Coordinates of N, CA and C in Angstrom, one line a residue:
M290 N 130.5 93.8 137.7 CA 129.3 93.3 137.1 C 129.2 93.7 135.6
F291 N 128.7 92.8 134.8 CA 128.6 93.1 133.4 C 127.2 93.8 133.1
G292 N 127.2 94.8 132.3 CA 126.0 95.5 131.9 C 125.2 94.8 130.9
F293 N 125.7 93.6 130.4 CA 125.0 92.8 129.4 C 125.5 91.4 129.5
S294 N 124.9 90.5 128.7 CA 125.1 89.1 128.9 C 126.2 88.4 128.1
D295 N 127.2 89.2 127.7 CA 128.3 88.6 126.9 C 129.1 87.6 127.9
P296 N 129.7 86.6 127.3 CA 130.4 85.6 128.1 C 131.6 86.2 128.8
R297 N 132.0 85.7 129.9 CA 133.2 86.1 130.6 C 134.4 85.4 130.0
P298 N 135.6 86.0 130.1 CA 136.7 85.5 129.4 C 137.3 84.2 130.1
D299 N 137.9 83.4 129.3 CA 138.6 82.2 129.8 C 140.0 82.6 130.1
L300 N 140.3 82.8 131.4 CA 141.6 83.4 131.8 C 142.8 82.4 131.5
I301 N 142.6 81.2 131.8 CA 143.6 80.2 131.6 C 143.9 80.1 130.1
A302 N 142.9 80.1 129.3 CA 143.1 80.0 127.8 C 143.9 81.2 127.3
A303 N 143.6 82.4 127.9 CA 144.3 83.6 127.5 C 145.8 83.5 127.8
L304 N 146.1 83.0 129.0 CA 147.5 82.8 129.4 C 148.2 81.8 128.4
E305 N 147.5 80.7 128.2 CA 148.1 79.7 127.3 C 148.3 80.3 125.9
K306 N 147.3 81.0 125.4 CA 147.4 81.6 124.0 C 148.6 82.6 123.9
G307 N 148.8 83.3 125.0 CA 150.0 84.2 125.1 C 151.3 83.5 125.2
G308 N 151.3 82.2 125.4 CA 152.5 81.4 125.5 C 153.1 81.4 126.9
Y309 N 152.2 81.7 127.9 CA 152.7 81.7 129.3 C 152.4 80.4 130.0
R310 N 153.2 80.0 130.9 CA 153.0 78.8 131.7 C 151.8 79.0 132.6
V311 N 151.0 78.0 132.8 CA 149.9 78.1 133.7 C 150.3 77.4 135.0
T312 N 150.9 78.2 135.9 CA 151.4 77.7 137.1 C 150.3 77.6 138.2
T313 N 150.6 77.0 139.3 CA 149.7 76.9 140.4 C 149.3 78.3 140.9
P314 N 150.2 79.2 141.1 CA 149.8 80.5 141.5 C 148.9 81.2 140.5
R315 N 149.2 81.1 139.2 CA 148.3 81.7 138.2 C 146.9 81.1 138.1
R316 N 146.9 79.8 138.4 CA 145.5 79.1 138.5 C 144.8 79.7 139.7
A317 N 145.4 79.9 140.8 CA 144.8 80.5 142.0 C 144.3 81.9 141.7
I318 N 145.0 82.7 141.0 CA 144.6 84.0 140.6 C 143.4 84.0 139.7
A319 N 143.5 83.1 138.7 CA 142.4 83.0 137.7 C 141.1 82.5 138.4
S320 N 141.2 81.6 139.3 CA 140.1 81.0 140.0 C 139.4 82.1 140.9
L321 N 140.2 83.0 141.5 CA 139.7 84.1 142.3 C 139.0 85.1 141.4
L322 N 139.7 85.4 140.3 CA 139.1 86.4 139.4 C 137.7 86.0 138.8
E323 N 137.6 84.7 138.6 CA 136.4 84.1 138.0 C 135.2 84.3 139.0
Q324 N 135.5 84.5 140.3 CA 134.5 84.8 141.3 C 134.1 86.2 141.4
K325 N 134.9 87.1 140.8 CA 134.7 88.6 141.0 C 133.6 89.0 140.0
H326 N 132.7 89.8 140.6 CA 131.6 90.4 139.8 C 131.6 91.9 140.0
E327 N 132.7 92.4 140.5 CA 132.8 93.9 140.7 C 134.3 94.2 140.4
G328 N 134.6 95.5 140.4 CA 136.0 95.9 140.2 C 136.8 95.5 141.4
F329 N 138.1 95.4 141.2 CA 139.1 95.0 142.2 C 140.4 95.7 142.0
S330 N 141.1 95.9 143.1 CA 142.5 96.4 143.0 C 143.4 95.2 143.1
V331 N 144.6 95.4 142.5 CA 145.6 94.3 142.6 C 146.0 94.1 144.1
E332 N 146.1 95.2 144.8 CA 146.4 95.0 146.2 C 145.4 94.2 147.0
A333 N 144.1 94.4 146.8 CA 143.1 93.6 147.4 C 143.1 92.2 147.0
L334 N 143.4 92.0 145.7 CA 143.5 90.6 145.2 C 144.6 89.9 145.8
S335 N 145.8 90.6 145.9 CA 146.9 90.0 146.6 C 146.7 89.6 148.0
D336 N 145.9 90.5 148.7 CA 145.6 90.2 150.1 C 144.7 89.0 150.3
E337 N 143.9 88.7 149.2 CA 143.0 87.6 149.3 C 143.7 86.3 148.9
L338 N 145.0 86.4 148.4 CA 145.8 85.2 148.0 C 147.1 85.3 148.8
P339 N 147.1 85.1 150.1 CA 148.4 85.2 150.9 C 149.4 84.2 150.5
S340 N 149.0 83.1 149.8 CA 150.0 82.0 149.4 C 150.7 82.4 148.1
V341 N 150.2 83.4 147.4 CA 150.8 83.8 146.1 C 151.5 85.2 146.3
G342 N 152.7 85.2 145.9 CA 153.6 86.4 146.0 C 152.9 87.6 145.3
R343 N 153.0 88.8 146.0 CA 152.5 90.0 145.5 C 153.0 90.3 144.0
A344 N 154.2 90.1 143.8 CA 154.8 90.3 142.5 C 154.2 89.4 141.4
T345 N 153.9 88.2 141.8 CA 153.2 87.3 140.8 C 151.8 87.7 140.5
V346 N 151.1 88.2 141.5 CA 149.8 88.8 141.3 C 149.8 89.9 140.3
Y347 N 150.7 90.9 140.6 CA 150.9 92.0 139.7 C 151.2 91.6 138.3
R348 N 152.2 90.7 138.1 CA 152.6 90.3 136.8 C 151.5 89.6 136.1
T349 N 150.8 88.8 136.8 CA 149.7 88.0 136.1 C 148.6 88.9 135.7
I350 N 148.2 89.9 136.5 CA 147.2 90.9 136.1 C 147.7 91.7 134.9
K351 N 148.9 92.0 134.9 CA 149.5 92.7 133.7 C 149.4 91.9 132.4
L352 N 149.7 90.6 132.5 CA 149.6 89.7 131.4 C 148.2 89.6 130.9
L353 N 147.2 89.5 131.9 CA 145.8 89.3 131.5 C 145.3 90.6 130.9
H354 N 145.8 91.7 131.4 CA 145.4 93.0 130.8 C 145.9 93.1 129.4
A355 N 147.1 92.7 129.2 CA 147.7 92.8 127.8 C 147.0 91.8 126.9
A356 N 146.4 90.7 127.4 CA 145.7 89.8 126.6 C 144.3 90.2 126.3
G357 N 143.9 91.3 127.0 CA 142.5 91.9 126.7 C 141.4 91.2 127.5
V358 N 141.7 90.4 128.5 CA 140.7 89.8 129.3 C 140.4 90.5 130.6
V359 N 141.3 91.4 131.0 CA 141.1 92.2 132.2 C 141.2 93.7 131.7
C360 N 140.3 94.5 132.2 CA 140.3 95.9 131.9 C 140.9 96.7 133.0
K361 N 141.6 97.7 132.7 CA 142.3 98.6 133.7 C 141.5 99.9 133.7
L362 N 141.0 100.3 134.9 CA 140.2 101.5 135.0 C 140.9 102.5 135.9
A363 N 141.0 103.7 135.4 CA 141.6 104.8 136.2 C 140.5 105.4 137.1
M364 N 140.8 105.5 138.4 CA 139.9 106.0 139.4 C 140.1 107.5 139.5
L365 N 139.2 108.2 140.1 CA 139.3 109.6 140.3 C 140.4 110.0 141.1
N366 N 140.8 109.2 142.1 CA 141.9 109.5 143.0 C 143.3 109.1 142.5
G367 N 143.3 108.6 141.2 CA 144.6 108.3 140.6 C 145.0 106.8 140.7
S368 N 144.3 106.1 141.6 CA 144.5 104.7 141.7 C 143.9 103.9 140.5
H369 N 144.0 102.6 140.5 CA 143.4 101.8 139.4 C 142.6 100.7 140.0
K370 N 141.6 100.4 139.3 CA 140.8 99.2 139.5 C 140.8 98.4 138.2
Y371 N 140.5 97.1 138.4 CA 140.5 96.2 137.3 C 139.1 95.5 137.3
S372 N 138.8 95.0 136.1 CA 137.6 94.1 136.0 C 137.8 93.1 134.9
L373 N 137.0 92.0 134.9 CA 137.1 91.1 133.8 C 136.3 91.7 132.7
C374 N 136.8 91.5 131.5 CA 136.2 92.1 130.3 C 135.2 91.1 129.7
G375 N 134.1 91.6 129.2 CA 133.2 90.7 128.4 C 134.0 90.4 127.1
V376 N 133.6 89.3 126.5 CA 134.4 88.7 125.4 C 133.8 89.2 124.1
G377 N 134.7 89.6 123.2 CA 134.3 89.8 121.8 C 133.7 91.2 121.4
H378 N 133.9 92.2 122.2 CA 133.3 93.5 121.9 C 134.1 94.6 122.5
H379 N 134.0 95.8 121.9 CA 134.5 97.0 122.4 C 133.5 97.5 123.4
H380 N 133.9 98.1 124.5 CA 133.0 98.5 125.5 C 133.6 99.6 126.4
H381 N 132.7 100.2 127.2 CA 133.1 101.3 128.1 C 132.7 100.9 129.5
H382 N 132.9 101.7 130.5 CA 132.6 101.3 131.9 C 131.9 102.4 132.7
T383 N 131.1 102.0 133.6 CA 130.7 102.9 134.7 C 131.4 102.4 135.9
V384 N 131.8 103.3 136.8 CA 132.5 103.0 138.1 C 131.8 103.8 139.2
C385 N 131.3 103.1 140.2 CA 130.6 103.8 141.3 C 131.7 104.4 142.2
V386 N 131.6 105.7 142.4 CA 132.6 106.4 143.3 C 132.4 106.0 144.7
E387 N 131.3 105.4 145.1 CA 131.1 105.1 146.5 C 131.5 103.7 146.8
C388 N 131.0 102.7 146.1 CA 131.3 101.3 146.4 C 132.3 100.6 145.4
G389 N 132.6 101.3 144.3 CA 133.6 100.7 143.4 C 133.0 99.7 142.4
A390 N 131.7 99.5 142.4 CA 131.1 98.6 141.4 C 131.4 99.1 140.0
V391 N 131.7 98.1 139.1 CA 132.1 98.4 137.7 C 131.1 97.6 136.9
E392 N 130.6 98.4 135.9 CA 129.7 97.8 134.9 C 130.2 98.1 133.5
E393 N 130.0 97.3 132.5 CA 130.3 97.5 131.1 C 129.1 98.0 130.5
F394 N 129.3 98.9 129.4 CA 128.2 99.3 128.6 C 128.7 99.6 127.2
R395 N 127.7 99.5 126.3 CA 128.0 99.8 124.9 C 126.9 100.7 124.4
V396 N 127.2 101.8 123.8 CA 126.3 102.7 123.2 C 126.8 103.1 121.8
D397 N 126.0 102.8 120.8 CA 126.4 103.1 119.4 C 126.7 104.6 119.2
A398 N 126.1 105.4 119.9 CA 126.3 106.9 119.8 C 127.7 107.3 120.1
V399 N 128.3 106.6 121.1 CA 129.7 106.9 121.5 C 130.6 106.6 120.3
E400 N 130.4 105.4 119.7 CA 131.3 105.0 118.6 C 131.1 105.9 117.4
R401 N 129.8 106.4 117.2 CA 129.6 107.3 116.1 C 130.3 108.6 116.4
L402 N 130.2 109.1 117.6 CA 130.9 110.3 118.0 C 132.4 110.3 117.8
I403 N 133.0 109.1 118.1 CA 134.5 108.9 117.9 C 134.8 109.0 116.4
R404 N 134.0 108.4 115.6 CA 134.2 108.4 114.1 C 134.1 109.9 113.6
Q405 N 133.1 110.6 114.2 CA 132.9 112.0 113.7 C 134.1 112.8 114.2
I406 N 134.6 112.7 115.4 CA 135.7 113.4 115.9 C 136.9 113.1 115.0
S407 N 137.1 111.8 114.6 CA 138.3 111.5 113.8 C 138.3 112.2 112.5
E408 N 137.2 112.7 112.0 CA 137.2 113.4 110.8 C 137.7 114.9 111.0
D409 N 137.6 115.3 112.2 CA 137.9 116.7 112.5 C 139.3 116.9 113.1
I410 N 140.1 115.9 113.3 CA 141.4 116.0 113.9 C 142.5 115.5 113.0
S411 N 143.7 115.9 113.1 CA 144.8 115.4 112.3 C 145.3 114.1 113.0
G412 N 145.7 113.2 112.3 CA 146.2 111.9 112.8 C 145.1 110.9 112.9
E413 N 145.4 109.7 113.2 CA 144.5 108.6 113.3 C 144.3 108.2 114.7
I414 N 143.0 108.1 115.1 CA 142.7 107.6 116.4 C 142.9 106.1 116.4
V415 N 143.8 105.6 117.3 CA 144.1 104.2 117.3 C 143.4 103.5 118.5
S416 N 142.9 104.2 119.4 CA 142.2 103.6 120.5 C 141.5 104.7 121.3
H417 N 140.5 104.3 122.2 CA 139.9 105.2 123.1 C 139.3 104.4 124.2
R418 N 139.0 105.1 125.3 CA 138.3 104.5 126.4 C 137.5 105.5 127.1
L419 N 136.4 105.0 127.7 CA 135.5 105.9 128.4 C 135.1 105.3 129.7
E420 N 135.3 106.0 130.8 CA 134.8 105.6 132.1 C 133.9 106.7 132.6
L421 N 132.7 106.3 133.0 CA 131.8 107.3 133.6 C 131.7 107.0 135.1
Y422 N 132.0 108.0 135.9 CA 132.0 107.8 137.3 C 130.6 108.2 137.9
V423 N 130.0 107.2 138.6 CA 128.6 107.4 139.0 C 128.4 107.1 140.4
N424 N 127.2 107.4 141.0 CA 126.8 106.9 142.2 C 125.7 105.9 141.8
C425 N 126.1 104.6 142.0 CA 125.2 103.6 141.5 C 123.9 103.5 142.3
G426 N 122.8 103.1 141.6 CA 121.5 103.0 142.3 C 121.5 101.9 143.4
A427 N 122.4 100.9 143.3 CA 122.4 99.8 144.2 C 123.3 100.0 145.4
C428 N 124.0 101.1 145.4 CA 125.0 101.4 146.4 C 124.4 101.7 147.8
P429 N 124.9 100.9 148.8 CA 124.4 101.2 150.2 C 124.7 102.6 150.6
A430 N 125.7 103.2 150.1 CA 126.1 104.6 150.4 C 125.0 105.6 150.0
N431 N 124.1 105.2 149.0 CA 123.1 106.1 148.5 C 121.8 105.9 149.2
G432 N 121.8 105.1 150.3 CA 120.5 105.0 151.1 C 119.6 103.9 150.6
D433 N 120.0 103.1 149.6 CA 119.1 102.0 149.1 C 119.2 100.8 150.0

């Protein structure tokens, strides 16, 4: 789920822009992803697409991640979840440790802090990411 109303990415356009063929399996993957409003694992995605080879699902997610339209999130247990990225902005994520819901957020204070930190360290910060692990308010595991 997106924490704000920025548009969702055009997955097919991202593949085409990267010079990749838009095959029937890739269309099936994009179609399923467009229905996702929470984080997902590649394994679960592959299970939902039995007609698409597991390797194709993994490769396509890797391509979409490289294109910047799918975000890769490290989970506390060492596994990864993915989510569609909002278009046209830098953002961070909250991830519910109970149900796996993913939301994007932007806070100017985080970006100001990164700029301040960059003044106090040697070298140039070329990227950063921030995931906050939460117990979401909507999670059935929290008694709501």
